[in-house]
Amino acid sequence: MRTDVDGVDALSEPSNDDPILESPIGHDTTLKRRSAPSRRELLFKGLFAALAATASGCPTGGTPTDPDPDPDPDPDPDPDPDPDPDPVSNEEALLKLVDRITFGQNEYELQLAHSLGYEDYLEYHLNYTAIDDSTLDAMLAPLTTLNMTAAEIVFSEQQKHYSMYELIAAVILRACYSKRQLFERTVELWTDHFNIYIEKDGQSFLKPVDDREVIRKFALASFPELAWASAHSPSMLTYLDNDPSSKEAPNQNYAREYLELHTLGVDNYTQQDVEEVARCFTGWSVRWDWLSDDFGTFRFSRWTHDNGEKTVLGRTIPADGGITDGEFVINLVTKDPEISQITARFIAKKIARHFWGYNPPDALITEIAAAYTATQGDIRAMLRVVLAEKWIAIAPPKLKRPFHYVVSTFRALDADINSEDALWGILYVLGLMGHVPFDWAPPNGYPDASAFWSGLLLPRWRFGAIVPLQGDYLGIDFSPFLADMTTQEFLDLVNARVFRGAMTDYELSALQQFIEEHPDWDYRKLETIGLALSSPGFQWY
């Protein structure tokens, strides 16, 4: 078998005489028995299985019945849930809950879930400030720019500190090691919802503050508070070009995205509303005095604000309101008894897609929206709905986005990636997969759609193949897999560590065929672990 420099054999173009490619699904089983399958054969079988699963919206198949009206729809939406699904055991529901609120199962999280039970485990994670995260805090301590003001970061940059690297490294470390996994998953949701592209001018100074003071501070607070903080964020105002907006030349970019992406959703406002909201936000700007301690903070310029009367969504805003014009808009769309109903459903669907599935049923969206209305947008109240056992029990599988896939690998294998070399390596891999945190330029955030990510299987395979060969580099101890044991014992260990006991018969058969040709070779065992990480079952959660 050939192995290339990345440790991935046979990822080159397939040959015409490959029987697997001639008949990728349901091929002649006598060909399988001719010899142990190569990694190429198994990977391509996995490819077709994964593509078939993606085409149906989930690994178990199904027929799309409810096209998604989102502005960023999944072309292959999941079917509506079966109105009379097969019963799901409490154990299955608990494991699905762990999958939904973490970046990947590990032994610690499973033991915690089993010891607390469904409801208490969920409440434990919702009360995230009570969770001791001191081990992670120690890892983050060297990343000093995380706690700096924009002005302090300017000085720090001059001292060769790299705020963007530190911010992204913190995202990776938090996802891998934080005991507050639901909090981090919710931060992921709002980071995409209020997306800011870190490569835009000034974001290396501003985005670390936005991440700390907006997204993380209000991730599990209330949506109106979160939206208010984002609207006052110098990072957001700069990213969406509101910084120079004046009464002479109102910039509509932030106004449009605030209505379309942050609150109401498309088709729930008019162009006239956009123009009026843009007038309300004129003068909402940023202090850019490099020598001031206030550098990079919010600034309202009454001289450039349009103080005329305005009408937004049918509501009249009197003249001479100053900064309260913009604040009126924020409260109107997030708190007004009538208008906020629209925002509630838009946010409810975002939450449902993130935690439940690509095409959430209307009943679920309605319940989450009702929780928003009843609690003035309390995010924890909405999470209690979407993560309730009755909904999680029937939630369809979701494809792990690349970041989720990479982190779940490290969590499954208890990796120690807290080194600069390892983190740079992970950044490189995420770059190949197109999913570096804060690196999505459009304002709609990284897509939450399986169809968008399903074409990136090759870098996933490479990653799965490389990890077992880079155990020392990534701080993964593979010695338990290399101990003297039977093939069945080895496969049981792979099932426990990688699949957390949920390996399918298909994956078991494929891995068994591969390992049995050289069951005593350490290299073959490592390759088998790589195949497990590349298997269709490990791509979904």
mmCIF file of N, CA and C in Angstrom, residues 442-521:
data_model
loop_
_atom_site.group_PDB
_atom_site.id
_atom_site.type_symbol
_atom_site.label_atom_id
_atom_site.label_comp_id
_atom_site.label_asym_id
_atom_site.label_seq_id
_atom_site.Cartn_x
_atom_site.Cartn_y
_atom_site.Cartn_z
ATOM 1 N N PRO A 442 -18.882 37.539 4.889
ATOM 2 C CA PRO A 442 -20.253 38.066 4.828
ATOM 3 C C PRO A 442 -20.869 38.181 6.221
ATOM 4 N N PRO A 443 -21.871 39.031 6.378
ATOM 5 C CA PRO A 443 -22.429 39.260 7.718
ATOM 6 C C PRO A 443 -23.343 38.163 8.232
ATOM 7 N N ASN A 444 -23.638 37.139 7.424
ATOM 8 C CA ASN A 444 -24.595 36.111 7.859
ATOM 9 C C ASN A 444 -23.955 34.985 8.650
ATOM 10 N N GLY A 445 -22.637 35.011 8.866
ATOM 11 C CA GLY A 445 -22.002 33.971 9.672
ATOM 12 C C GLY A 445 -21.821 32.677 8.898
ATOM 13 N N TYR A 446 -20.952 31.814 9.427
ATOM 14 C CA TYR A 446 -20.727 30.518 8.769
ATOM 15 C C TYR A 446 -22.046 29.774 8.613
ATOM 16 N N PRO A 447 -22.285 29.183 7.452
ATOM 17 C CA PRO A 447 -23.570 28.501 7.226
ATOM 18 C C PRO A 447 -23.804 27.352 8.201
ATOM 19 N N ASP A 448 -25.047 27.210 8.600
ATOM 20 C CA ASP A 448 -25.470 26.064 9.393
ATOM 21 C C ASP A 448 -26.306 25.178 8.482
ATOM 22 N N ALA A 449 -25.632 24.601 7.485
ATOM 23 C CA ALA A 449 -26.312 23.828 6.445
ATOM 24 C C ALA A 449 -25.403 22.683 6.011
ATOM 25 N N SER A 450 -25.932 21.463 6.036
ATOM 26 C CA SER A 450 -25.107 20.302 5.697
ATOM 27 C C SER A 450 -24.624 20.365 4.251
ATOM 28 N N ALA A 451 -25.458 20.870 3.355
ATOM 29 C CA ALA A 451 -25.081 20.903 1.943
ATOM 30 C C ALA A 451 -23.853 21.779 1.718
ATOM 31 N N PHE A 452 -23.689 22.822 2.519
ATOM 32 C CA PHE A 452 -22.543 23.704 2.330
ATOM 33 C C PHE A 452 -21.247 23.000 2.693
ATOM 34 N N TRP A 453 -21.269 22.168 3.734
ATOM 35 C CA TRP A 453 -20.033 21.580 4.254
ATOM 36 C C TRP A 453 -19.751 20.184 3.720
ATOM 37 N N SER A 454 -20.731 19.536 3.095
ATOM 38 C CA SER A 454 -20.556 18.132 2.720
ATOM 39 C C SER A 454 -19.557 17.933 1.594
ATOM 40 N N GLY A 455 -19.188 18.996 0.887
ATOM 41 C CA GLY A 455 -18.208 18.847 -0.189
ATOM 42 C C GLY A 455 -16.771 18.893 0.284
ATOM 43 N N LEU A 456 -16.558 18.981 1.592
ATOM 44 C CA LEU A 456 -15.200 19.128 2.125
ATOM 45 C C LEU A 456 -14.734 17.841 2.801
ATOM 46 N N LEU A 457 -15.024 16.714 2.158
ATOM 47 C CA LEU A 457 -14.675 15.447 2.782
ATOM 48 C C LEU A 457 -13.179 15.143 2.714
ATOM 49 N N LEU A 458 -12.511 15.563 1.637
ATOM 50 C CA LEU A 458 -11.101 15.215 1.491
ATOM 51 C C LEU A 458 -10.257 15.763 2.642
ATOM 52 N N PRO A 459 -10.367 17.056 2.993
ATOM 53 C CA PRO A 459 -9.581 17.514 4.149
ATOM 54 C C PRO A 459 -9.970 16.835 5.452
ATOM 55 N N ARG A 460 -11.222 16.405 5.560
ATOM 56 C CA ARG A 460 -11.610 15.650 6.757
ATOM 57 C C ARG A 460 -10.861 14.326 6.799
ATOM 58 N N TRP A 461 -10.812 13.629 5.656
ATOM 59 C CA TRP A 461 -10.084 12.359 5.606
ATOM 60 C C TRP A 461 -8.616 12.561 5.950
ATOM 61 N N ARG A 462 -8.044 13.612 5.384
ATOM 62 C CA ARG A 462 -6.625 13.860 5.661
ATOM 63 C C ARG A 462 -6.410 14.096 7.147
ATOM 64 N N PHE A 463 -7.312 14.871 7.728
ATOM 65 C CA PHE A 463 -7.190 15.153 9.159
ATOM 66 C C PHE A 463 -7.313 13.855 9.958
ATOM 67 N N GLY A 464 -8.317 13.044 9.621
ATOM 68 C CA GLY A 464 -8.502 11.788 10.333
ATOM 69 C C GLY A 464 -7.301 10.873 10.210
ATOM 70 N N ALA A 465 -6.641 10.905 9.052
ATOM 71 C CA ALA A 465 -5.487 10.045 8.835
ATOM 72 C C ALA A 465 -4.249 10.567 9.553
ATOM 73 N N ILE A 466 -4.129 11.879 9.638
ATOM 74 C CA ILE A 466 -2.926 12.474 10.214
ATOM 75 C C ILE A 466 -2.916 12.364 11.736
ATOM 76 N N VAL A 467 -4.071 12.538 12.357
ATOM 77 C CA VAL A 467 -4.135 12.597 13.822
ATOM 78 C C VAL A 467 -3.453 11.392 14.491
ATOM 79 N N PRO A 468 -3.747 10.142 14.068
ATOM 80 C CA PRO A 468 -3.097 9.021 14.748
ATOM 81 C C PRO A 468 -1.590 8.968 14.543
ATOM 82 N N LEU A 469 -1.107 9.616 13.492
ATOM 83 C CA LEU A 469 0.337 9.604 13.235
ATOM 84 C C LEU A 469 1.046 10.762 13.911
ATOM 85 N N GLN A 470 0.272 11.664 14.510
ATOM 86 C CA GLN A 470 0.848 12.849 15.156
ATOM 87 C C GLN A 470 0.481 12.880 16.635
ATOM 88 N N GLY A 471 0.406 11.697 17.247
ATOM 89 C CA GLY A 471 -0.024 11.618 18.627
ATOM 90 C C GLY A 471 0.830 12.454 19.570
ATOM 91 N N ASP A 472 2.146 12.374 19.434
ATOM 92 C CA ASP A 472 3.030 13.135 20.326
ATOM 93 C C ASP A 472 2.839 14.628 20.120
ATOM 94 N N TYR A 473 2.730 15.032 18.865
ATOM 95 C CA TYR A 473 2.592 16.443 18.533
ATOM 96 C C TYR A 473 1.311 17.025 19.102
ATOM 97 N N LEU A 474 0.247 16.206 19.087
ATOM 98 C CA LEU A 474 -1.065 16.666 19.547
ATOM 99 C C LEU A 474 -1.377 16.232 20.976
ATOM 100 N N GLY A 475 -0.411 15.650 21.640
ATOM 101 C CA GLY A 475 -0.615 15.273 23.023
ATOM 102 C C GLY A 475 -1.645 14.176 23.208
ATOM 103 N N ILE A 476 -1.703 13.238 22.279
ATOM 104 C CA ILE A 476 -2.655 12.130 22.385
ATOM 105 C C ILE A 476 -1.887 10.859 22.716
ATOM 106 N N ASP A 477 -2.332 10.168 23.728
ATOM 107 C CA ASP A 477 -1.696 8.930 24.150
ATOM 108 C C ASP A 477 -2.399 7.753 23.472
ATOM 109 N N PHE A 478 -1.754 7.204 22.448
ATOM 110 C CA PHE A 478 -2.347 6.070 21.727
ATOM 111 C C PHE A 478 -1.875 4.727 22.287
ATOM 112 N N SER A 479 -1.070 4.744 23.339
ATOM 113 C CA SER A 479 -0.528 3.485 23.849
ATOM 114 C C SER A 479 -1.604 2.475 24.251
ATOM 115 N N PRO A 480 -2.760 2.919 24.808
ATOM 116 C CA PRO A 480 -3.775 1.891 25.128
ATOM 117 C C PRO A 480 -4.238 1.127 23.892
ATOM 118 N N PHE A 481 -4.230 1.779 22.719
ATOM 119 C CA PHE A 481 -4.661 1.103 21.497
ATOM 120 C C PHE A 481 -3.594 0.114 20.996
ATOM 121 N N LEU A 482 -2.353 0.337 21.409
ATOM 122 C CA LEU A 482 -1.256 -0.484 20.897
ATOM 123 C C LEU A 482 -0.878 -1.605 21.843
ATOM 124 N N ALA A 483 -1.601 -1.746 22.938
ATOM 125 C CA ALA A 483 -1.316 -2.811 23.892
ATOM 126 C C ALA A 483 -1.650 -4.168 23.274
ATOM 127 N N ASP A 484 -1.112 -5.213 23.859
ATOM 128 C CA ASP A 484 -1.366 -6.573 23.383
ATOM 129 C C ASP A 484 -2.825 -6.931 23.665
ATOM 130 N N MET A 485 -3.594 -7.135 22.618
ATOM 131 C CA MET A 485 -5.012 -7.458 22.775
ATOM 132 C C MET A 485 -5.512 -8.134 21.510
ATOM 133 N N THR A 486 -6.666 -8.767 21.623
ATOM 134 C CA THR A 486 -7.271 -9.393 20.455
ATOM 135 C C THR A 486 -7.852 -8.315 19.535
ATOM 136 N N THR A 487 -8.152 -8.716 18.318
ATOM 137 C CA THR A 487 -8.762 -7.771 17.380
ATOM 138 C C THR A 487 -10.092 -7.264 17.914
ATOM 139 N N GLN A 488 -10.862 -8.148 18.503
ATOM 140 C CA GLN A 488 -12.163 -7.723 19.046
ATOM 141 C C GLN A 488 -11.977 -6.734 20.181
ATOM 142 N N GLU A 489 -10.984 -6.982 21.020
ATOM 143 C CA GLU A 489 -10.731 -6.052 22.128
ATOM 144 C C GLU A 489 -10.295 -4.688 21.588
ATOM 145 N N PHE A 490 -9.494 -4.710 20.524
ATOM 146 C CA PHE A 490 -9.071 -3.442 19.915
ATOM 147 C C PHE A 490 -10.277 -2.690 19.356
ATOM 148 N N LEU A 491 -11.140 -3.413 18.638
ATOM 149 C CA LEU A 491 -12.315 -2.750 18.062
ATOM 150 C C LEU A 491 -13.260 -2.248 19.154
ATOM 151 N N ASP A 492 -13.352 -2.994 20.225
ATOM 152 C CA ASP A 492 -14.183 -2.528 21.346
ATOM 153 C C ASP A 492 -13.632 -1.227 21.919
ATOM 154 N N LEU A 493 -12.301 -1.131 21.973
ATOM 155 C CA LEU A 493 -11.682 0.086 22.492
ATOM 156 C C LEU A 493 -11.933 1.269 21.547
ATOM 157 N N VAL A 494 -11.811 1.020 20.243
ATOM 158 C CA VAL A 494 -12.114 2.077 19.267
ATOM 159 C C VAL A 494 -13.564 2.513 19.404
ATOM 160 N N ASN A 495 -14.448 1.536 19.554
ATOM 161 C CA ASN A 495 -15.874 1.854 19.709
ATOM 162 C C ASN A 495 -16.103 2.710 20.954
ATOM 163 N N ALA A 496 -15.420 2.373 22.037
ATOM 164 C CA ALA A 496 -15.627 3.111 23.284
ATOM 165 C C ALA A 496 -15.037 4.514 23.197
ATOM 166 N N ARG A 497 -13.836 4.663 22.649
ATOM 167 C CA ARG A 497 -13.152 5.949 22.679
ATOM 168 C C ARG A 497 -13.616 6.898 21.570
ATOM 169 N N VAL A 498 -13.802 6.364 20.373
ATOM 170 C CA VAL A 498 -14.154 7.219 19.230
ATOM 171 C C VAL A 498 -15.668 7.365 19.101
ATOM 172 N N PHE A 499 -16.365 6.237 19.174
ATOM 173 C CA PHE A 499 -17.813 6.264 18.915
ATOM 174 C C PHE A 499 -18.639 6.287 20.202
ATOM 175 N N ARG A 500 -17.976 6.234 21.352
ATOM 176 C CA ARG A 500 -18.667 6.214 22.638
ATOM 177 C C ARG A 500 -19.743 5.142 22.677
ATOM 178 N N GLY A 501 -19.374 3.972 22.115
ATOM 179 C CA GLY A 501 -20.253 2.819 22.155
ATOM 180 C C GLY A 501 -21.322 2.778 21.094
ATOM 181 N N ALA A 502 -21.297 3.705 20.148
ATOM 182 C CA ALA A 502 -22.371 3.783 19.144
ATOM 183 C C ALA A 502 -21.890 3.400 17.744
ATOM 184 N N MET A 503 -20.825 2.614 17.643
ATOM 185 C CA MET A 503 -20.350 2.198 16.324
ATOM 186 C C MET A 503 -21.422 1.384 15.602
ATOM 187 N N THR A 504 -21.640 1.675 14.339
ATOM 188 C CA THR A 504 -22.639 0.942 13.577
ATOM 189 C C THR A 504 -22.067 -0.375 13.071
ATOM 190 N N ASP A 505 -22.944 -1.276 12.659
ATOM 191 C CA ASP A 505 -22.488 -2.553 12.101
ATOM 192 C C ASP A 505 -21.650 -2.320 10.848
ATOM 193 N N TYR A 506 -22.013 -1.321 10.056
ATOM 194 C CA TYR A 506 -21.259 -1.022 8.838
ATOM 195 C C TYR A 506 -19.829 -0.615 9.182
ATOM 196 N N GLU A 507 -19.698 0.272 10.161
ATOM 197 C CA GLU A 507 -18.359 0.729 10.541
ATOM 198 C C GLU A 507 -17.559 -0.401 11.191
ATOM 199 N N LEU A 508 -18.229 -1.198 12.003
ATOM 200 C CA LEU A 508 -17.545 -2.333 12.631
ATOM 201 C C LEU A 508 -17.011 -3.280 11.569
ATOM 202 N N SER A 509 -17.835 -3.581 10.572
ATOM 203 C CA SER A 509 -17.418 -4.499 9.515
ATOM 204 C C SER A 509 -16.244 -3.923 8.722
ATOM 205 N N ALA A 510 -16.331 -2.648 8.397
ATOM 206 C CA ALA A 510 -15.276 -2.022 7.592
ATOM 207 C C ALA A 510 -13.955 -1.987 8.350
ATOM 208 N N LEU A 511 -13.998 -1.591 9.607
ATOM 209 C CA LEU A 511 -12.767 -1.512 10.391
ATOM 210 C C LEU A 511 -12.199 -2.898 10.644
ATOM 211 N N GLN A 512 -13.087 -3.856 10.840
ATOM 212 C CA GLN A 512 -12.630 -5.226 11.089
ATOM 213 C C GLN A 512 -11.905 -5.788 9.872
ATOM 214 N N GLN A 513 -12.455 -5.550 8.686
ATOM 215 C CA GLN A 513 -11.794 -6.016 7.462
ATOM 216 C C GLN A 513 -10.408 -5.400 7.335
ATOM 217 N N PHE A 514 -10.301 -4.143 7.682
ATOM 218 C CA PHE A 514 -9.033 -3.451 7.497
ATOM 219 C C PHE A 514 -7.975 -3.916 8.490
ATOM 220 N N ILE A 515 -8.341 -4.101 9.752
ATOM 221 C CA ILE A 515 -7.352 -4.440 10.776
ATOM 222 C C ILE A 515 -6.948 -5.905 10.690
ATOM 223 N N GLU A 516 -7.841 -6.749 10.202
ATOM 224 C CA GLU A 516 -7.571 -8.183 10.269
ATOM 225 C C GLU A 516 -6.422 -8.625 9.376
ATOM 226 N N GLU A 517 -6.064 -7.843 8.371
ATOM 227 C CA GLU A 517 -4.944 -8.252 7.516
ATOM 228 C C GLU A 517 -3.616 -8.222 8.271
ATOM 229 N N HIS A 518 -3.480 -7.237 9.178
ATOM 230 C CA HIS A 518 -2.250 -7.145 9.983
ATOM 231 C C HIS A 518 -2.629 -6.721 11.399
ATOM 232 N N PRO A 519 -3.311 -7.564 12.128
ATOM 233 C CA PRO A 519 -3.845 -7.152 13.439
ATOM 234 C C PRO A 519 -2.765 -6.830 14.468
ATOM 235 N N ASP A 520 -1.546 -7.280 14.247
ATOM 236 C CA ASP A 520 -0.494 -7.059 15.244
ATOM 237 C C ASP A 520 0.394 -5.862 14.912
ATOM 238 N N TRP A 521 0.159 -5.236 13.771
ATOM 239 C CA TRP A 521 1.006 -4.106 13.387
ATOM 240 C C TRP A 521 0.502 -2.833 14.084
#
